[in-house]
PDB file of C-alpha atoms in Angstrom:
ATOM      1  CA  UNK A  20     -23.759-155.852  35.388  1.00  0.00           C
ATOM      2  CA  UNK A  21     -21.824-158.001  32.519  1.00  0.00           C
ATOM      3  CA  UNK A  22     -19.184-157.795  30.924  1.00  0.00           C
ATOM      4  CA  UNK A  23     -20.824-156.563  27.823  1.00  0.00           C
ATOM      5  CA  UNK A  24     -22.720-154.402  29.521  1.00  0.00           C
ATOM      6  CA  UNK A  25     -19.714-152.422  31.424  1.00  0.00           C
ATOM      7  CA  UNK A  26     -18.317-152.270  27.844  1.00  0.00           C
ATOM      8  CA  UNK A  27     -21.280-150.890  26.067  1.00  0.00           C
ATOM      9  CA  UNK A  28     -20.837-147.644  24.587  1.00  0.00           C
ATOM     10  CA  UNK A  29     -23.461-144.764  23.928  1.00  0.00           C
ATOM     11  CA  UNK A  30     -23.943-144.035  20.703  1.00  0.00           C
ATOM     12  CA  UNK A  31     -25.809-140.500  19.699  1.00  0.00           C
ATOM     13  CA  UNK A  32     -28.598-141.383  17.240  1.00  0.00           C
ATOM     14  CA  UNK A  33     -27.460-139.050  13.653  1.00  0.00           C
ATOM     15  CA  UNK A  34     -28.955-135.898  13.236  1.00  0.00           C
ATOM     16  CA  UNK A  35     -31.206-135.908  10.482  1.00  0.00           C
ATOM     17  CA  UNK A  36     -30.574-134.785   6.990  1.00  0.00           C
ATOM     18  CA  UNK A  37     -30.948-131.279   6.930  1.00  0.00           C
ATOM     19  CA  UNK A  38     -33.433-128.897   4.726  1.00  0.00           C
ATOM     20  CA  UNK A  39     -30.633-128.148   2.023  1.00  0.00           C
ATOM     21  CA  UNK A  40     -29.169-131.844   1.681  1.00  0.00           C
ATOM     22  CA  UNK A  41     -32.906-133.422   1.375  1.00  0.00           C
ATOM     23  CA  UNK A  42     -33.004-130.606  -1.570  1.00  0.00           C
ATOM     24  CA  UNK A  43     -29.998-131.676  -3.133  1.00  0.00           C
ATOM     25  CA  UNK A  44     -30.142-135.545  -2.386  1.00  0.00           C
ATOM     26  CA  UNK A  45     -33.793-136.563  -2.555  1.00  0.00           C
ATOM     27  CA  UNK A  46     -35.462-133.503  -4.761  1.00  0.00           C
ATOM     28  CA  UNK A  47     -37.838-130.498  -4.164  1.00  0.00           C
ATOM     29  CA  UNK A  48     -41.091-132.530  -3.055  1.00  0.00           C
ATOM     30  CA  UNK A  49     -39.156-134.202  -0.325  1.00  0.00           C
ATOM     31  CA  UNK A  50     -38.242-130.505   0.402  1.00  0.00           C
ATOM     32  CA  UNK A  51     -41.211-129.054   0.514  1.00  0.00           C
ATOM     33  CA  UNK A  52     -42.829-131.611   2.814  1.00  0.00           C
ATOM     34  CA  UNK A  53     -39.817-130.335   5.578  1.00  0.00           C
ATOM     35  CA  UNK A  54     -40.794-126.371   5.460  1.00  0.00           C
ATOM     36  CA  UNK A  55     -42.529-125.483   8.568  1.00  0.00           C
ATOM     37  CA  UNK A  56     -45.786-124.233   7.322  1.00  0.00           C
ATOM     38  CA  UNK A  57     -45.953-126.608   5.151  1.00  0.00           C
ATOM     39  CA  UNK A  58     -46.572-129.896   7.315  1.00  0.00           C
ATOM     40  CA  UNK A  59     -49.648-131.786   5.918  1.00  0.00           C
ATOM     41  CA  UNK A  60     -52.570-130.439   3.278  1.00  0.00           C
ATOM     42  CA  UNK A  61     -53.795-128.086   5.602  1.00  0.00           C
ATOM     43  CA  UNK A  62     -52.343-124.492   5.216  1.00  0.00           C
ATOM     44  CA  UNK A  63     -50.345-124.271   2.589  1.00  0.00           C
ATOM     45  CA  UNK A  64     -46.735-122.654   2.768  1.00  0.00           C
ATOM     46  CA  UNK A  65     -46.807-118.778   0.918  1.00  0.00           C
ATOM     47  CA  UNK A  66     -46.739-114.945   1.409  1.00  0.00           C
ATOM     48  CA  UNK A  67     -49.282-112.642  -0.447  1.00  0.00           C
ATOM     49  CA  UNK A  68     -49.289-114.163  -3.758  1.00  0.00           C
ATOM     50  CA  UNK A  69     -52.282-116.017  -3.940  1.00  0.00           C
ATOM     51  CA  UNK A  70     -50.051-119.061  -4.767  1.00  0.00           C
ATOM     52  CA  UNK A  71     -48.427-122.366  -3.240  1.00  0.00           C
ATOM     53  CA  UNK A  72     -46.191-125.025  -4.529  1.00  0.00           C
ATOM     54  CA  UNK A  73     -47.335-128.184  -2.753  1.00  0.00           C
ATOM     55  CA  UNK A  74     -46.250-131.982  -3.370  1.00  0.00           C
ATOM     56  CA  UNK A  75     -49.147-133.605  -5.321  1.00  0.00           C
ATOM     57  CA  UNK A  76     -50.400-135.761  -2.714  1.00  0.00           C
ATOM     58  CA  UNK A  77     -51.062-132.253  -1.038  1.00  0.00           C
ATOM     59  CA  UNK A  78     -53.529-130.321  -3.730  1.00  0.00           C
ATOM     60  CA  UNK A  79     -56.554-132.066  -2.798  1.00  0.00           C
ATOM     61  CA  UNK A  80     -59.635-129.866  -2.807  1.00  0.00           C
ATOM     62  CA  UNK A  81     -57.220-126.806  -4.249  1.00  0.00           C
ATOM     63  CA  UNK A  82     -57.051-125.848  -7.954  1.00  0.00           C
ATOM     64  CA  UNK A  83     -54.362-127.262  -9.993  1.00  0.00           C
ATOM     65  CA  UNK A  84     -52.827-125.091 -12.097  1.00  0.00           C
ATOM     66  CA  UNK A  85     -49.741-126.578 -13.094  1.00  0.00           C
ATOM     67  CA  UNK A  86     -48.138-129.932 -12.610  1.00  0.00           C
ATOM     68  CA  UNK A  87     -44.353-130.437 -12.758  1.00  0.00           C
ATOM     69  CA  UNK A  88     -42.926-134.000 -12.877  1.00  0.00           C
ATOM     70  CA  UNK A  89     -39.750-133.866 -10.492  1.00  0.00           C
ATOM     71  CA  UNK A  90     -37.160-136.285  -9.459  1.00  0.00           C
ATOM     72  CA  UNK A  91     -38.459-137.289  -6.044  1.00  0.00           C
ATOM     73  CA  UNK A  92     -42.138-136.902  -7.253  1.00  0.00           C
ATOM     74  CA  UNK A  93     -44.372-134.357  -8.462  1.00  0.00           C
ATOM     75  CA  UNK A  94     -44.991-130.750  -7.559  1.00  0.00           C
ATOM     76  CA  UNK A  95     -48.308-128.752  -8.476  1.00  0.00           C
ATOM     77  CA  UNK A  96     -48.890-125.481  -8.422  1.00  0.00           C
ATOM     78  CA  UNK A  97     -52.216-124.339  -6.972  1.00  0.00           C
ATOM     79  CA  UNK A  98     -53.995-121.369  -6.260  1.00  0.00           C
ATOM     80  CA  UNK A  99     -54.418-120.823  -2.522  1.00  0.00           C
ATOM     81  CA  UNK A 100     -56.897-117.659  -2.030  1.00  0.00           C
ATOM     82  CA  UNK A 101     -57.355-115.848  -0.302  1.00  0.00           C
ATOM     83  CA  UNK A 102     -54.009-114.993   0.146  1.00  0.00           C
ATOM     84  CA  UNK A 103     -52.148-115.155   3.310  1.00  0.00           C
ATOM     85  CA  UNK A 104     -51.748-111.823   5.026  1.00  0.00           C
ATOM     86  CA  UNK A 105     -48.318-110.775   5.784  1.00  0.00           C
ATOM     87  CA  UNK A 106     -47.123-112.322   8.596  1.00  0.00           C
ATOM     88  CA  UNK A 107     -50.190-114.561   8.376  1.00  0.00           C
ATOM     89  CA  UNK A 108     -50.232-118.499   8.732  1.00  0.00           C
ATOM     90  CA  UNK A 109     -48.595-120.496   6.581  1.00  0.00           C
ATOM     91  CA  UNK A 110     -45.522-118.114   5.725  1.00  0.00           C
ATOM     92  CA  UNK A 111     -41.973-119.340   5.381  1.00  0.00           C
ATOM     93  CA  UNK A 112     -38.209-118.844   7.245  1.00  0.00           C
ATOM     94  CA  UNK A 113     -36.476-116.742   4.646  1.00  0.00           C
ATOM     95  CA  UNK A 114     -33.516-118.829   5.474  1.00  0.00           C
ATOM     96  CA  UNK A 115     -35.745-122.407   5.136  1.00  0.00           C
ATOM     97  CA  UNK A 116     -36.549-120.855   1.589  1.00  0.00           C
ATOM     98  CA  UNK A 117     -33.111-119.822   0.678  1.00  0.00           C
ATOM     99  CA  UNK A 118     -31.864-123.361   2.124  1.00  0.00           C
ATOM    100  CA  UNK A 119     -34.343-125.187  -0.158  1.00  0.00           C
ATOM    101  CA  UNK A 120     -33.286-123.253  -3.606  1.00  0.00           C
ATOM    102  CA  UNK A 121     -29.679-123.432  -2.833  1.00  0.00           C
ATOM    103  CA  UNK A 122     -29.795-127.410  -2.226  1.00  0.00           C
ATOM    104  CA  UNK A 123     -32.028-127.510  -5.408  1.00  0.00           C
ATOM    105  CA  UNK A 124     -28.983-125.985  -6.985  1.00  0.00           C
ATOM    106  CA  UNK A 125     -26.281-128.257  -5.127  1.00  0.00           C
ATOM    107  CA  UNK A 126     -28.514-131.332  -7.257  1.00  0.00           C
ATOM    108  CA  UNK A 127     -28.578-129.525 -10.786  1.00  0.00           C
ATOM    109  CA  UNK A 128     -24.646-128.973 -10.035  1.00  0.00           C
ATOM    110  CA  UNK A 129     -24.387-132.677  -9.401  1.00  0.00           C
ATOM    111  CA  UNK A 130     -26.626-133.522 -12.086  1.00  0.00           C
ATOM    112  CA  UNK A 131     -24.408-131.824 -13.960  1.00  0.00           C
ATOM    113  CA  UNK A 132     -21.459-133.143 -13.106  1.00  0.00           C
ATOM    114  CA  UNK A 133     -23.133-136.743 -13.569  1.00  0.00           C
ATOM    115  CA  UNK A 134     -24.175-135.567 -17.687  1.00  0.00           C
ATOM    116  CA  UNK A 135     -21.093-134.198 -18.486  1.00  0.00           C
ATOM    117  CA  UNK A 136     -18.880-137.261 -17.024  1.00  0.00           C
ATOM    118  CA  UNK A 137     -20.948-139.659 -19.936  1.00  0.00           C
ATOM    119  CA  UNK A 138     -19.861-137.314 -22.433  1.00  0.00           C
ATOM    120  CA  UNK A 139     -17.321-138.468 -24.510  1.00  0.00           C
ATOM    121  CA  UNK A 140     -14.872-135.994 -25.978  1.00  0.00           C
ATOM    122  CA  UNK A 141     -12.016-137.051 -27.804  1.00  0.00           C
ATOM    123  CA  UNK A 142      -9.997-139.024 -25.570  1.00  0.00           C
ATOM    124  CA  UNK A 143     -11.678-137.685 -22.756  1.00  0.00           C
ATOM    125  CA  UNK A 144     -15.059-136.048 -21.709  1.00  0.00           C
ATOM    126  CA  UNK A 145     -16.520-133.043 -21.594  1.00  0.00           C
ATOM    127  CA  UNK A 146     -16.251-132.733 -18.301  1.00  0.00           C
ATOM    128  CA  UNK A 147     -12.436-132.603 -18.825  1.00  0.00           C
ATOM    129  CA  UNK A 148     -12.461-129.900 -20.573  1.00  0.00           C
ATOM    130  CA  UNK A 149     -10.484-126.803 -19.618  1.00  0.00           C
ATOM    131  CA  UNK A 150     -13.626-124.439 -19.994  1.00  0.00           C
ATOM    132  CA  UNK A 151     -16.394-126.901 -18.769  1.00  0.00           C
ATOM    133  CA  UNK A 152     -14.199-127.307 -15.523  1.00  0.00           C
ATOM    134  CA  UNK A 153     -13.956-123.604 -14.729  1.00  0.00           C
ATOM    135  CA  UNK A 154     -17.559-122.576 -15.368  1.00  0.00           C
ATOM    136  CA  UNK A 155     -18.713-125.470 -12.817  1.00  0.00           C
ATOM    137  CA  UNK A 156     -15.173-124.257 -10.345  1.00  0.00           C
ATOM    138  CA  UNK A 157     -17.229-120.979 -10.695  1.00  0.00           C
ATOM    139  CA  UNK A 158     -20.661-122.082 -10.013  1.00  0.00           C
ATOM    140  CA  UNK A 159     -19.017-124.187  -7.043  1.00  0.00           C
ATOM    141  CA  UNK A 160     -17.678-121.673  -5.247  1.00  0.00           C
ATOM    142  CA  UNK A 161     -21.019-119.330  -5.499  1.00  0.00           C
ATOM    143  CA  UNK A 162     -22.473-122.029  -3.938  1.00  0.00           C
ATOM    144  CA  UNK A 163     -20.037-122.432  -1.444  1.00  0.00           C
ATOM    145  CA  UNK A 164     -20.124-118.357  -0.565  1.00  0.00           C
ATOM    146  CA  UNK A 165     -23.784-118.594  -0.347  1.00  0.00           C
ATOM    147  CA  UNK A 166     -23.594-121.318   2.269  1.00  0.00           C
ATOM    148  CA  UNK A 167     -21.472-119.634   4.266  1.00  0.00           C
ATOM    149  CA  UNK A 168     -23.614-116.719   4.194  1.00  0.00           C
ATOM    150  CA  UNK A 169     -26.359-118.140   5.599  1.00  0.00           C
ATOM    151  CA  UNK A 170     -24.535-119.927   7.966  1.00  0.00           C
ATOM    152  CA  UNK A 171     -23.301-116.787   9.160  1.00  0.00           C
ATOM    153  CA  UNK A 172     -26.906-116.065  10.870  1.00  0.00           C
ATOM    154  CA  UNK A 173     -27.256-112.401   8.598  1.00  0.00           C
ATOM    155  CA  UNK A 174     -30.826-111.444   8.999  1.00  0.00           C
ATOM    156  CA  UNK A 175     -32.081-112.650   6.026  1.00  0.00           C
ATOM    157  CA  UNK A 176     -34.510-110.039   4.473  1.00  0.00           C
ATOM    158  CA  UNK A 177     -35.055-106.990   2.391  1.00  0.00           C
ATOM    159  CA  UNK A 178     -32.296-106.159  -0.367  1.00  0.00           C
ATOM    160  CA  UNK A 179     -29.890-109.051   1.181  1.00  0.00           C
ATOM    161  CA  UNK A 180     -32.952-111.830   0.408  1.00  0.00           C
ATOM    162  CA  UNK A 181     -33.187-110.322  -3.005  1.00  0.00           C
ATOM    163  CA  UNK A 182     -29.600-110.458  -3.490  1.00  0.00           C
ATOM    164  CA  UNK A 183     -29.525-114.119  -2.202  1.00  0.00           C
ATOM    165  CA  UNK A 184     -32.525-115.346  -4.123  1.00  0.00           C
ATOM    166  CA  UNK A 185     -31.041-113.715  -7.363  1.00  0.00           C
ATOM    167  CA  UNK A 186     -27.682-115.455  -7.106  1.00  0.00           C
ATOM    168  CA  UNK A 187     -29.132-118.690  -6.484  1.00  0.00           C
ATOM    169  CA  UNK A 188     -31.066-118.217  -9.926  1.00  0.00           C
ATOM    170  CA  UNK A 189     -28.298-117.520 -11.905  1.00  0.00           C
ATOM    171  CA  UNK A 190     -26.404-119.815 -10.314  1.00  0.00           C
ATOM    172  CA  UNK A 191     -29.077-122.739 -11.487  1.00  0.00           C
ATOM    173  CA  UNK A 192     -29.202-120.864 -14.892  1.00  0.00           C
ATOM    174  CA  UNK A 193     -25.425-121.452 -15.343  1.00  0.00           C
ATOM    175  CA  UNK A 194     -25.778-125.188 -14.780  1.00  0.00           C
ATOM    176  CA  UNK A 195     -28.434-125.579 -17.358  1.00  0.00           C
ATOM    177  CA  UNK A 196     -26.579-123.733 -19.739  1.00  0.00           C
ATOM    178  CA  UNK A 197     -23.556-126.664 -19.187  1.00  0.00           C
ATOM    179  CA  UNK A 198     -26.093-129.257 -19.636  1.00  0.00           C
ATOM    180  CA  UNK A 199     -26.951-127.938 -23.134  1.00  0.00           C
ATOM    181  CA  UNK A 200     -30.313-129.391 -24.256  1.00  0.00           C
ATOM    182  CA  UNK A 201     -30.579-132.010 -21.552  1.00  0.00           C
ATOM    183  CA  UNK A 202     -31.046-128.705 -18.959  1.00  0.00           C
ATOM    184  CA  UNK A 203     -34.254-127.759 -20.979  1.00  0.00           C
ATOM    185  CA  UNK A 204     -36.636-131.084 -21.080  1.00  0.00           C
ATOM    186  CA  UNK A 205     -39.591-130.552 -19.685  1.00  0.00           C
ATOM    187  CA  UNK A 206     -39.406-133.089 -17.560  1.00  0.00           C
ATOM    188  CA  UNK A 207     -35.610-132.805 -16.801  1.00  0.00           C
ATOM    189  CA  UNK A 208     -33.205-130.118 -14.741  1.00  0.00           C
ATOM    190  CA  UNK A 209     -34.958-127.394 -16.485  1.00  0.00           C
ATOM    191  CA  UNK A 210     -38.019-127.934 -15.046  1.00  0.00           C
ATOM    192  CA  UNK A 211     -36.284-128.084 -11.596  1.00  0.00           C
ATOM    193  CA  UNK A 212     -34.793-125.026 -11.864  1.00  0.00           C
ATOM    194  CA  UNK A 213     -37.626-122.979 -13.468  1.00  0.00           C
ATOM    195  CA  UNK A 214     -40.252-124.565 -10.355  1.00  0.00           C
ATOM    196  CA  UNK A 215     -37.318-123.201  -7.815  1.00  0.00           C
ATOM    197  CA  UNK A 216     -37.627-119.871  -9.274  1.00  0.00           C
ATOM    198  CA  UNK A 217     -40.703-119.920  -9.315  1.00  0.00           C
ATOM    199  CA  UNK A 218     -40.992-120.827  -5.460  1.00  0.00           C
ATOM    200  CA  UNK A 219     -38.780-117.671  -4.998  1.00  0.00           C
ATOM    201  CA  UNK A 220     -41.675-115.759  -6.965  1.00  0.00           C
ATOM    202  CA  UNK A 221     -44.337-117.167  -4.964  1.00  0.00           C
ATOM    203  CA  UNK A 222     -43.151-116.135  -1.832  1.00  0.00           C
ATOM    204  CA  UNK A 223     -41.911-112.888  -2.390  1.00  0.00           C
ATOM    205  CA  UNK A 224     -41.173-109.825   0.363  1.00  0.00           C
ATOM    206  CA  UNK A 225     -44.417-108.166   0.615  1.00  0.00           C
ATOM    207  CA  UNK A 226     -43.795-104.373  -0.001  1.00  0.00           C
ATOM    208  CA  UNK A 227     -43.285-102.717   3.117  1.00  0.00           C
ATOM    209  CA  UNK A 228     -40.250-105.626   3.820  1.00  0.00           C
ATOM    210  CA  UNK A 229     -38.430-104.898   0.310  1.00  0.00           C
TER     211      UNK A 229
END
């Protein structure tokens, strides 16, 4: 044995980016390709709706019935019938889902952040603003609570997903509202937001788990 080799030192490989951070950092296709469920175009992740969100390169052979152009690519929604069965393949971790939307809303918050830094305002920018700073302190620490809460390992179902899945769409909704008109392009936040509310929708507590 050398030298070098008595000196060599393991080093752990780094765990890789989990489901929330790919949300925030690289967008909602990049996302959506990490749901288990979800792994390739064959079944598609989604409860009894009759509906999937998929990354483009994923809707072959479905129908398209909406296309949304995303940072980190497009998503489409298709129809997917029938629909799955409760229970049935191709449903989601309520905690996966809830992961997603709340790194979705950790990347309109930065986004935000980002649009509001470029704005000059007076001698400053809006970002420096008194008001501007509180609503996103606000928003911040809803995000923050919400974290915690699912790292806490609460079953995540009935009224408490509900509860969950509504804060994280106001919380998004507050962010746009900072971002003025920017938040409503169709091809900008906005359209982030309104397609993770819209996954939320999709995959909805059938009846008997509400």
């Amino acid at each position: 044995m050398t030298a070098t080799d008595r000196g060599a030192v393991s080093v752990a490989a780094p765990s890789p980016p989990s489901l929330q951070d790919v949300a925030r950092r690289e967008g909602l296709a990049p996302a959506l390709r990490l749901l288990p469920g979800g792994q390739g175009p064959g079944p598609a992740p989604r409860r009894t709706s009759g509906f999937a969100l998929l990354p483009e390169e994923w809707a072959q052979g479905r129908t398209v019935l909406r296309r949304y152009r995303l940072p980190g690519g497009p998503v489409v929604l298709v129809a997917e019938l029938p629909p799955a069965p409760c229970g049935g393949g191709g449903s989601v971790d309520g905690t996966d889902l809830l992961r997603l939307r709340l790194g979705v809303a950790e990347g309109l918050r930065d986004a935000c952040v980002e649009h509001l830094a470029a704005r000059p305002s007076g001698e400053s920018t809006v970002l420096m603003q008194q008001m501007v700073k509180g609503q996103l302190a606000e928003a911040l620490a809803d995000q923050l609570e919400l974290s915690a809460l699912l790292d806490s390992g609460a079953p995540v179902q009935g009224p408490f997903l509900r509860s969950v899945h509504g804060r994280i769409t106001r919380n998004g909704r507050s962010l746009l509202r900072l971002l003025g008109a920017r938040g409503y392009l169709a091809d900008g936040p906005g359209a982030v937001a309104e397609v993770s509310e819209l996954l939320a929708d999709i995959h909805r507590p059938a009846k008997e788990d509400r």
